[in-house]
């Protein structure tokens, strides 16, 4: 389970250095990174929260709905101890979430630590920016995520390799979705001089992309090359496509999410609302695992015909209507 | 008789000179490619959302440092219809549009250092990007959300589209020109953007779920400016020196200077004006007109270069009688294309960058009238450019026709004269080739720069900054080209040996001296061309 998500739980604004020391589950390196500044801890918290929200949004229609448990040290319960597709998704989305928020924090000037190097020619480090500008913030975001999230993974175990692979896939899904925008500013505004930059995508787009990767995740096993002592992940069967760096990988098949399982932290689908007409995973047939469902009709009062008012208000009418709900047995 | 240096220079000397100039050219290219960084860099900065409870819009809000504003991380809680979140929003009081200020304090700190703008960075152009998310539950369905915003008294239109509507995704919004500062005189800049709502004036009414405002600040890179100004500083005295040398030589002659020589001098003067390293002054003084001045300097130089080509081709054509050919009046038809084109570009530039001297937030493109006006001038300039190239190609074609006509009578001439004419033709063609090569290199370099992402990599160690290399290369090329023209077209003091030996011995010689202008002091190339026109 990525430790980053635990940071959310104990966020207080007391002395952040003490705070970082108190977070015992952090590795030595993570504690160092955390103690860099107060804002890093905040960013990490926001990133983890955003990743969880995104996971819950993407899986709102599946048997496993990315449910969290606030009172345990492992946020997702024991689900992630199985090295399944779901664990792959959670790792990818949280690594991406941290890279994303750190990048944003850099762009907003909240982190003084954001670096300016990479691919800039300069003789003195001090005048780097004035000489040739800075690298994109996403480079620092990715680097930070790599340092922080990847630091406690063991490269010699299959689990560690899988997590590292998925973390990297998550980070790459941000970069590959950045949109390139250009502006001409040459003589009289002509295109003789043109400068381009890349725009950060909304995190929903990253979550969507990872969801698609989740659907096509590769089942892998670790292969140990004896001669060169390199451990690598390879597809379980030669017939399958070898995973590339942007694919998600998993080692074990997912557990049964239909029935409640306290030890695994699976809540089961009993009592979940389902969609009677859908043929997808949120349809009653699939979601209720064949146990059937009950239908209840109730009068509800809901906000409707909402209009958004800039900047920060939503004006709605109240509507009353009968609502039909289907609940899994 | 006296001729141009080009005609009297031996092949070996010419080769040495050309190879020296070529080495200079390669050096210019490599300086840009290996030393200089990219010409400009763009940085993405995210605006901090500040809440400003008082209604005083004159107050400035700082996102960082002492006395910084109350920042809001996300506007989501104010916009959700989820009852729990509504309660949270109510507990913090609703946020009114007039209280929301997007603040930017640029540049941002990096590596624990506070960055500041250096005056070497020359200019700053700001562009805004709006992140507007799509939510179906609380919105009409605007395919195009139009929006006005006021920053001093500014209006901008924002056009947003979305092909597949998916919740939480952002609209694909056009970038909004924000400001252009011609001089980067100060170290820090603070920007406050307010998007007030006014029901009467219908400002900001249909604005969607604006989540963030990004500012993209584009500035010239300090390193590029340093390399560029050094190049200018080197070229400046060279061109001045060669011009003085040239004009002295022309004045040593007994005749008055020819039109081509005036044109060469004029070309040299405009190049000197372009080379003048005025950028040094911006380090000490605030000169917001530098962007405009840079455009004007380049414009004048290109106008001079284009006119020179016309006159150069025309002087070797000689359809008219030689009497009034020594003045620019003969070329008014051709030159008017250059003048109209340059003038319309100048007017357009004054409308855009000239007005920006008074108000950096001004842009001609934001209003429909302004856009039409700007397009009119640009199209006019384009048409003039087309007409100009038609004229030029026609004239060059005529010159080559004349030359080939002369070629047919060459075998009947005496051997010395034939050698002379063949040399002249060869060197004229050589110069045409050089011009064509320079123009083609510029065009090819430009296209390559647009196609490649501005960075070429041959291997990991050698990385060539192509855009910068292109700029320094082209700049060096035109300097070297004009340097070479001035040197090679300066009047030579050397006697033409074969010519004087055989003087009077052939019919052509007599015919030659019957030309209206005194041939002895005329560039023999021109003389040849005139003669061929008479034939």
Short mmCIF file of C-alpha atoms in Angstrom, two decimals, chain A:
data_model
loop_
_atom_site.label_atom_id
_atom_site.label_comp_id
_atom_site.label_asym_id
_atom_site.label_seq_id
_atom_site.Cartn_x
_atom_site.Cartn_y
_atom_site.Cartn_z
CA UNK A 1 0.00 0.00 0.00
CA UNK A 2 1.53 3.33 -0.94
CA UNK A 3 2.40 5.18 2.19
CA UNK A 4 1.56 8.46 0.60
CA UNK A 5 -2.09 7.94 1.21
CA UNK A 6 -1.62 7.69 4.91
CA UNK A 7 -0.25 11.19 4.95
CA UNK A 8 -3.73 12.53 4.43
CA UNK A 9 -4.93 11.17 7.71
CA UNK A 10 -2.75 13.11 10.05
CA UNK A 11 -2.37 16.49 8.49
CA UNK A 12 -2.01 19.20 11.01
CA UNK A 13 -0.30 22.48 10.73
CA UNK A 14 1.92 22.15 13.78
CA UNK A 15 5.63 21.96 13.31
CA UNK A 16 5.87 19.97 10.13
CA UNK A 17 9.31 18.60 10.88
CA UNK A 18 8.01 16.89 13.98
CA UNK A 19 5.09 15.79 11.94
CA UNK A 20 7.29 14.14 9.39
CA UNK A 21 9.25 12.40 12.13
CA UNK A 22 6.08 11.18 13.68
CA UNK A 23 4.91 9.53 10.49
CA UNK A 24 6.61 6.28 11.39
CA UNK A 25 5.46 4.43 8.32
CA UNK A 26 7.55 6.71 6.11
CA UNK A 27 10.91 5.48 4.98
CA UNK A 28 14.04 7.41 5.87
CA UNK A 29 14.22 9.01 2.44
CA UNK A 30 10.55 9.89 2.47
CA UNK A 31 10.93 11.57 5.84
CA UNK A 32 13.76 13.65 4.46
CA UNK A 33 11.68 14.72 1.48
CA UNK A 34 8.71 15.42 3.68
CA UNK A 35 10.78 17.62 5.99
CA UNK A 36 11.85 19.87 3.13
CA UNK A 37 8.96 22.19 3.73
CA UNK A 38 5.48 22.40 5.14
CA UNK A 39 3.98 22.74 1.70
CA UNK A 40 5.38 19.43 0.52
CA UNK A 41 3.42 17.59 3.16
CA UNK A 42 0.29 19.49 2.18
CA UNK A 43 0.85 18.74 -1.49
CA UNK A 44 1.39 15.07 -0.74
CA UNK A 45 -1.86 15.03 1.21
CA UNK A 46 -3.80 16.71 -1.57
CA UNK A 47 -2.24 14.40 -4.14
CA UNK A 48 -3.19 11.29 -2.21
CA UNK A 49 -6.71 12.57 -1.65
CA UNK A 50 -7.09 13.38 -5.32
CA UNK A 51 -5.87 9.90 -6.25
CA UNK A 52 -8.39 8.24 -3.93
CA UNK A 53 -11.23 10.42 -5.25
CA UNK A 54 -10.29 9.59 -8.80
CA UNK A 55 -10.10 5.87 -8.01
CA UNK A 56 -13.55 5.99 -6.42
CA UNK A 57 -14.95 7.88 -9.38
CA UNK A 58 -13.51 5.44 -11.90
CA UNK A 59 -14.63 2.35 -9.97
CA UNK A 60 -18.05 3.65 -8.88
CA UNK A 61 -19.71 1.12 -11.13
CA UNK A 62 -17.56 -1.91 -10.44
CA UNK A 63 -17.84 -4.66 -7.88
CA UNK A 64 -14.84 -3.29 -6.11
CA UNK A 65 -15.57 0.40 -5.69
CA UNK A 66 -12.25 1.55 -4.28
CA UNK A 67 -13.74 1.72 -0.79
CA UNK A 68 -11.50 3.08 1.93
CA UNK A 69 -11.35 2.40 5.62
CA UNK A 70 -10.49 5.40 7.72
CA UNK A 71 -9.63 3.55 10.90
CA UNK A 72 -6.90 1.22 9.78
CA UNK A 73 -3.30 1.87 8.87
CA UNK A 74 -3.86 0.46 5.42
CA UNK A 75 -6.38 2.69 3.73
CA UNK A 76 -7.84 0.19 1.31
CA UNK A 77 -7.99 -2.68 3.78
CA UNK A 78 -6.27 -5.91 2.83
CA UNK A 79 -7.38 -5.74 -0.78
CA UNK A 80 -4.06 -4.48 -1.95
CA UNK A 81 -2.11 -7.32 -0.37
CA UNK A 82 -3.26 -9.33 -3.37
CA UNK A 83 -1.13 -8.18 -6.28
CA UNK A 84 -4.13 -7.77 -8.54
CA UNK A 85 -5.18 -5.36 -11.28
CA UNK A 86 -6.81 -3.22 -8.63
CA UNK A 87 -3.56 -2.90 -6.71
CA UNK A 88 -1.88 -1.93 -9.99
CA UNK A 89 -4.43 0.80 -10.58
CA UNK A 90 -4.14 2.18 -7.06
CA UNK A 91 -0.38 2.37 -7.29
CA UNK A 92 -0.44 4.02 -10.70
CA UNK A 93 -3.06 6.57 -9.79
CA UNK A 94 -1.39 7.53 -6.52
CA UNK A 95 2.04 7.95 -8.12
CA UNK A 96 0.36 10.07 -10.79
CA UNK A 97 -1.58 12.05 -8.17
CA UNK A 98 1.59 12.98 -6.32
CA UNK A 99 3.43 13.94 -9.50
CA UNK A 100 0.41 15.99 -10.52
CA UNK A 101 -0.01 17.96 -7.32
CA UNK A 102 3.70 18.59 -6.92
CA UNK A 103 3.78 19.90 -10.48
CA UNK A 104 0.86 22.18 -9.80
CA UNK A 105 2.37 23.37 -6.55
CA UNK A 106 5.57 24.21 -8.45
CA UNK A 107 3.62 26.15 -11.05
CA UNK A 108 1.86 28.06 -8.32
CA UNK A 109 5.08 28.90 -6.53
CA UNK A 110 4.18 27.03 -3.37
CA UNK A 111 7.28 24.88 -3.32
CA UNK A 112 10.61 26.62 -3.20
CA UNK A 113 12.39 23.36 -3.85
CA UNK A 114 11.22 22.88 -7.40
CA UNK A 115 14.28 22.53 -9.52
CA UNK A 116 15.16 24.30 -12.68
CA UNK A 117 17.74 22.07 -14.32
CA UNK A 118 17.72 19.44 -17.02
CA UNK A 119 18.39 20.32 -20.59
CA UNK A 120 19.37 23.89 -19.99
CA UNK A 121 22.77 25.01 -21.14
CA UNK A 122 24.59 27.07 -18.65
CA UNK A 123 27.99 27.35 -17.15
CA UNK A 124 26.90 28.58 -13.75
CA UNK A 125 23.97 27.02 -11.97
CA UNK A 126 22.92 30.36 -10.50
CA UNK A 127 22.23 32.10 -13.77
CA UNK A 128 20.58 29.07 -15.32
CA UNK A 129 17.17 30.56 -15.47
CA UNK A 130 18.32 33.89 -16.81
CA UNK A 131 20.53 32.19 -19.38
CA UNK A 132 18.14 29.70 -20.84
CA UNK A 133 14.96 29.31 -18.81
CA UNK A 134 13.86 26.39 -16.69
CA UNK A 135 12.70 22.91 -17.50
CA UNK A 136 9.03 22.10 -17.28
CA UNK A 137 7.58 21.62 -13.82
CA UNK A 138 6.36 18.16 -14.75
CA UNK A 139 9.98 16.99 -14.70
CA UNK A 140 10.29 17.92 -11.06
CA UNK A 141 6.87 16.51 -10.26
CA UNK A 142 7.80 13.18 -11.79
CA UNK A 143 11.18 13.17 -10.13
CA UNK A 144 9.68 13.92 -6.77
CA UNK A 145 7.07 11.24 -7.19
CA UNK A 146 9.80 8.79 -8.19
CA UNK A 147 11.90 9.66 -5.15
CA UNK A 148 9.02 9.59 -2.74
CA UNK A 149 6.70 6.85 -3.89
CA UNK A 150 9.31 4.46 -5.28
CA UNK A 151 11.68 4.71 -2.35
CA UNK A 152 10.36 1.79 -0.34
CA UNK A 153 9.98 -0.68 -3.16
CA UNK A 154 12.38 -3.57 -3.33
CA UNK A 155 13.77 -4.17 -6.80
CA UNK A 156 14.55 -7.79 -6.05
CA UNK A 157 11.04 -8.98 -5.39
CA UNK A 158 8.23 -9.50 -7.83
CA UNK A 159 5.94 -7.29 -5.74
CA UNK A 160 8.43 -4.46 -5.73
CA UNK A 161 9.01 -4.69 -9.45
CA UNK A 162 5.30 -4.69 -10.13
CA UNK A 163 4.72 -1.63 -7.98
CA UNK A 164 7.62 0.23 -9.56
CA UNK A 165 6.34 -0.59 -13.02
CA UNK A 166 2.84 0.60 -12.22
CA UNK A 167 4.05 3.77 -10.50
CA UNK A 168 6.04 4.67 -13.58
CA UNK A 169 3.08 3.89 -15.84
CA UNK A 170 0.97 6.24 -13.75
CA UNK A 171 3.47 9.06 -14.01
CA UNK A 172 3.88 8.58 -17.73
CA UNK A 173 0.16 8.80 -18.28
CA UNK A 174 0.34 12.46 -17.22
CA UNK A 175 3.16 13.36 -19.53
CA UNK A 176 1.65 11.64 -22.54
CA UNK A 177 -1.59 13.52 -22.10
CA UNK A 178 -0.09 16.96 -21.93
CA UNK A 179 -1.36 19.17 -24.69
CA UNK A 180 1.10 21.15 -26.77
CA UNK A 181 0.31 24.80 -27.37
CA UNK A 182 2.37 27.24 -29.42
CA UNK A 183 2.56 30.97 -29.86
CA UNK A 184 4.30 32.99 -32.53
CA UNK A 185 6.03 36.15 -31.47
CA UNK A 186 8.51 37.01 -34.20
CA UNK A 187 8.82 40.17 -36.23
CA UNK A 188 5.41 41.90 -36.14
CA UNK A 189 4.08 38.81 -34.38
CA UNK A 190 4.91 36.50 -37.28
CA UNK A 191 5.89 32.89 -36.84
CA UNK A 192 9.60 33.45 -37.44
CA UNK A 193 9.99 32.95 -33.70
CA UNK A 194 7.67 30.44 -32.17
CA UNK A 195 7.63 29.08 -28.67
CA UNK A 196 5.74 26.04 -27.49
CA UNK A 197 4.79 24.74 -24.11
CA UNK A 198 2.76 21.88 -22.74
CA UNK A 199 -0.35 22.15 -20.68
CA UNK A 200 -1.21 19.91 -17.78
CA UNK A 201 -4.34 17.84 -18.50
CA UNK A 202 -7.19 17.65 -15.99
CA UNK A 203 -6.61 14.81 -13.56
CA UNK A 204 -9.83 13.18 -14.67
CA UNK A 205 -8.23 12.59 -18.04
CA UNK A 206 -5.27 10.88 -16.36
CA UNK A 207 -7.64 8.74 -14.32
CA UNK A 208 -9.56 7.80 -17.45
CA UNK A 209 -6.41 6.84 -19.27
CA UNK A 210 -5.28 4.66 -16.40
CA UNK A 211 -8.71 3.07 -16.32
CA UNK A 212 -8.27 2.05 -19.92
CA UNK A 213 -4.86 0.63 -19.00
CA UNK A 214 -6.49 -1.22 -16.13
CA UNK A 215 -8.85 -2.94 -18.54
CA UNK A 216 -5.93 -4.05 -20.67
CA UNK A 217 -3.48 -4.79 -17.87
CA UNK A 218 -0.97 -7.57 -18.48
CA UNK A 219 -0.61 -10.62 -16.30
CA UNK A 220 3.11 -11.00 -15.64
CA UNK A 221 5.59 -13.11 -13.73
CA UNK A 222 9.10 -12.38 -12.64
CA UNK A 223 11.92 -13.90 -14.65
CA UNK A 224 15.36 -14.12 -13.17
CA UNK A 225 18.18 -13.91 -15.64
CA UNK A 226 20.80 -15.97 -13.84
CA UNK A 227 23.80 -14.85 -15.78
CA UNK A 228 23.37 -11.12 -15.49
CA UNK A 229 21.40 -11.12 -12.26
CA UNK A 230 18.70 -8.95 -13.76
CA UNK A 231 15.17 -9.50 -12.56
CA UNK A 232 12.45 -8.58 -14.97
CA UNK A 233 8.72 -8.86 -15.42
CA UNK A 234 7.56 -10.84 -18.43
CA UNK A 235 4.10 -11.80 -19.62
CA UNK A 236 2.98 -15.13 -18.13
CA UNK A 237 2.64 -16.70 -21.51
CA UNK A 238 4.60 -16.20 -24.68
CA UNK A 239 1.30 -15.76 -26.52
CA UNK A 240 0.59 -12.51 -24.73
CA UNK A 241 2.01 -9.15 -25.69
CA UNK A 242 4.93 -8.08 -23.52
CA UNK A 243 3.93 -5.07 -21.39
CA UNK A 244 5.54 -1.76 -22.30
CA UNK A 245 6.31 1.03 -19.90
CA UNK A 246 2.87 2.60 -20.02
CA UNK A 247 0.93 -0.62 -19.43
CA UNK A 248 -0.26 -1.72 -16.02
CA UNK A 249 0.90 -5.12 -14.84
CA UNK A 250 -0.36 -7.53 -12.19
CA UNK A 251 0.90 -10.78 -10.68
CA UNK A 252 -2.21 -12.43 -9.32
CA UNK A 253 -5.82 -12.70 -10.39
CA UNK A 254 -8.24 -10.50 -8.48
CA UNK A 255 -10.02 -11.96 -5.46
CA UNK A 256 -13.77 -12.40 -5.43
CA UNK A 257 -15.28 -9.02 -4.67
CA UNK A 258 -18.83 -10.36 -4.55
CA UNK A 259 -18.95 -11.59 -0.97
CA UNK A 260 -17.95 -9.79 2.14
CA UNK A 261 -14.54 -10.84 3.40
CA UNK A 262 -13.38 -9.15 6.60
CA UNK A 263 -9.79 -10.39 6.51
CA UNK A 264 -9.30 -9.20 2.94
CA UNK A 265 -11.13 -5.94 3.51
CA UNK A 266 -13.65 -6.72 0.79
CA UNK A 267 -17.06 -5.20 1.51
CA UNK A 268 -18.96 -7.26 -1.05
CA UNK A 269 -21.68 -5.94 -3.28
CA UNK A 270 -24.58 -6.60 -0.94
CA UNK A 271 -26.65 -3.45 -0.53
CA UNK A 272 -25.12 -1.63 -3.49
CA UNK A 273 -27.35 0.24 -5.91
CA UNK A 274 -27.34 -1.14 -9.42
CA UNK A 275 -28.66 -0.14 -12.81
CA UNK A 276 -31.34 -2.49 -14.13
CA UNK A 277 -31.01 -1.57 -17.77
CA UNK A 278 -27.24 -1.50 -18.03
CA UNK A 279 -25.35 -4.38 -19.57
CA UNK A 280 -22.05 -3.09 -18.16
CA UNK A 281 -20.39 -3.85 -14.83
CA UNK A 282 -22.84 -1.58 -13.03
CA UNK A 283 -25.82 -3.56 -14.37
CA UNK A 284 -27.72 -5.51 -11.76
CA UNK A 285 -26.85 -8.88 -13.26
CA UNK A 286 -23.11 -8.39 -12.98
CA UNK A 287 -22.92 -6.19 -9.92
CA UNK A 288 -25.11 -8.39 -7.76
CA UNK A 289 -23.14 -11.50 -8.78
CA UNK A 290 -26.31 -13.33 -9.73
CA UNK A 291 -27.89 -13.07 -6.30
CA UNK A 292 -30.72 -10.91 -7.61
CA UNK A 293 -31.92 -7.52 -6.45
CA UNK A 294 -34.77 -5.72 -4.76
CA UNK A 295 -36.55 -2.76 -6.20
CA UNK A 296 -37.89 0.02 -4.06
CA UNK A 297 -39.74 3.12 -5.01
CA UNK A 298 -39.54 6.22 -2.92
CA UNK A 299 -40.45 9.87 -3.08
CA UNK A 300 -37.41 12.06 -3.27
CA UNK A 301 -36.77 15.73 -3.22
CA UNK A 302 -33.77 16.63 -5.31
CA UNK A 303 -32.04 19.61 -6.74
CA UNK A 304 -32.78 20.00 -10.40
CA UNK A 305 -32.47 22.46 -13.30
CA UNK A 306 -29.26 23.67 -11.78
CA UNK A 307 -27.58 26.71 -13.22
CA UNK A 308 -24.06 27.63 -12.51
CA UNK A 309 -23.38 31.22 -11.57
CA UNK A 310 -19.90 32.57 -11.94
CA UNK A 311 -17.88 32.42 -9.89
CA UNK A 312 -18.94 30.27 -7.09
CA UNK A 313 -22.57 29.48 -6.78
CA UNK A 314 -25.03 26.97 -8.11
CA UNK A 315 -28.69 27.90 -8.25
CA UNK A 316 -31.09 24.97 -8.34
CA UNK A 317 -34.81 24.32 -8.18
CA UNK A 318 -36.18 21.58 -5.97
CA UNK A 319 -38.05 18.84 -7.74
CA UNK A 320 -40.13 16.07 -6.23
CA UNK A 321 -40.47 12.81 -8.02
CA UNK A 322 -40.70 9.10 -7.53
CA UNK A 323 -37.39 7.35 -7.78
CA UNK A 324 -36.89 3.68 -8.49
CA UNK A 325 -33.86 2.11 -6.89
CA UNK A 326 -32.46 -1.38 -7.30
CA UNK A 327 -30.45 -2.85 -4.48
CA UNK A 328 -28.36 -5.99 -4.63
CA UNK A 329 -29.25 -8.87 -2.36
#
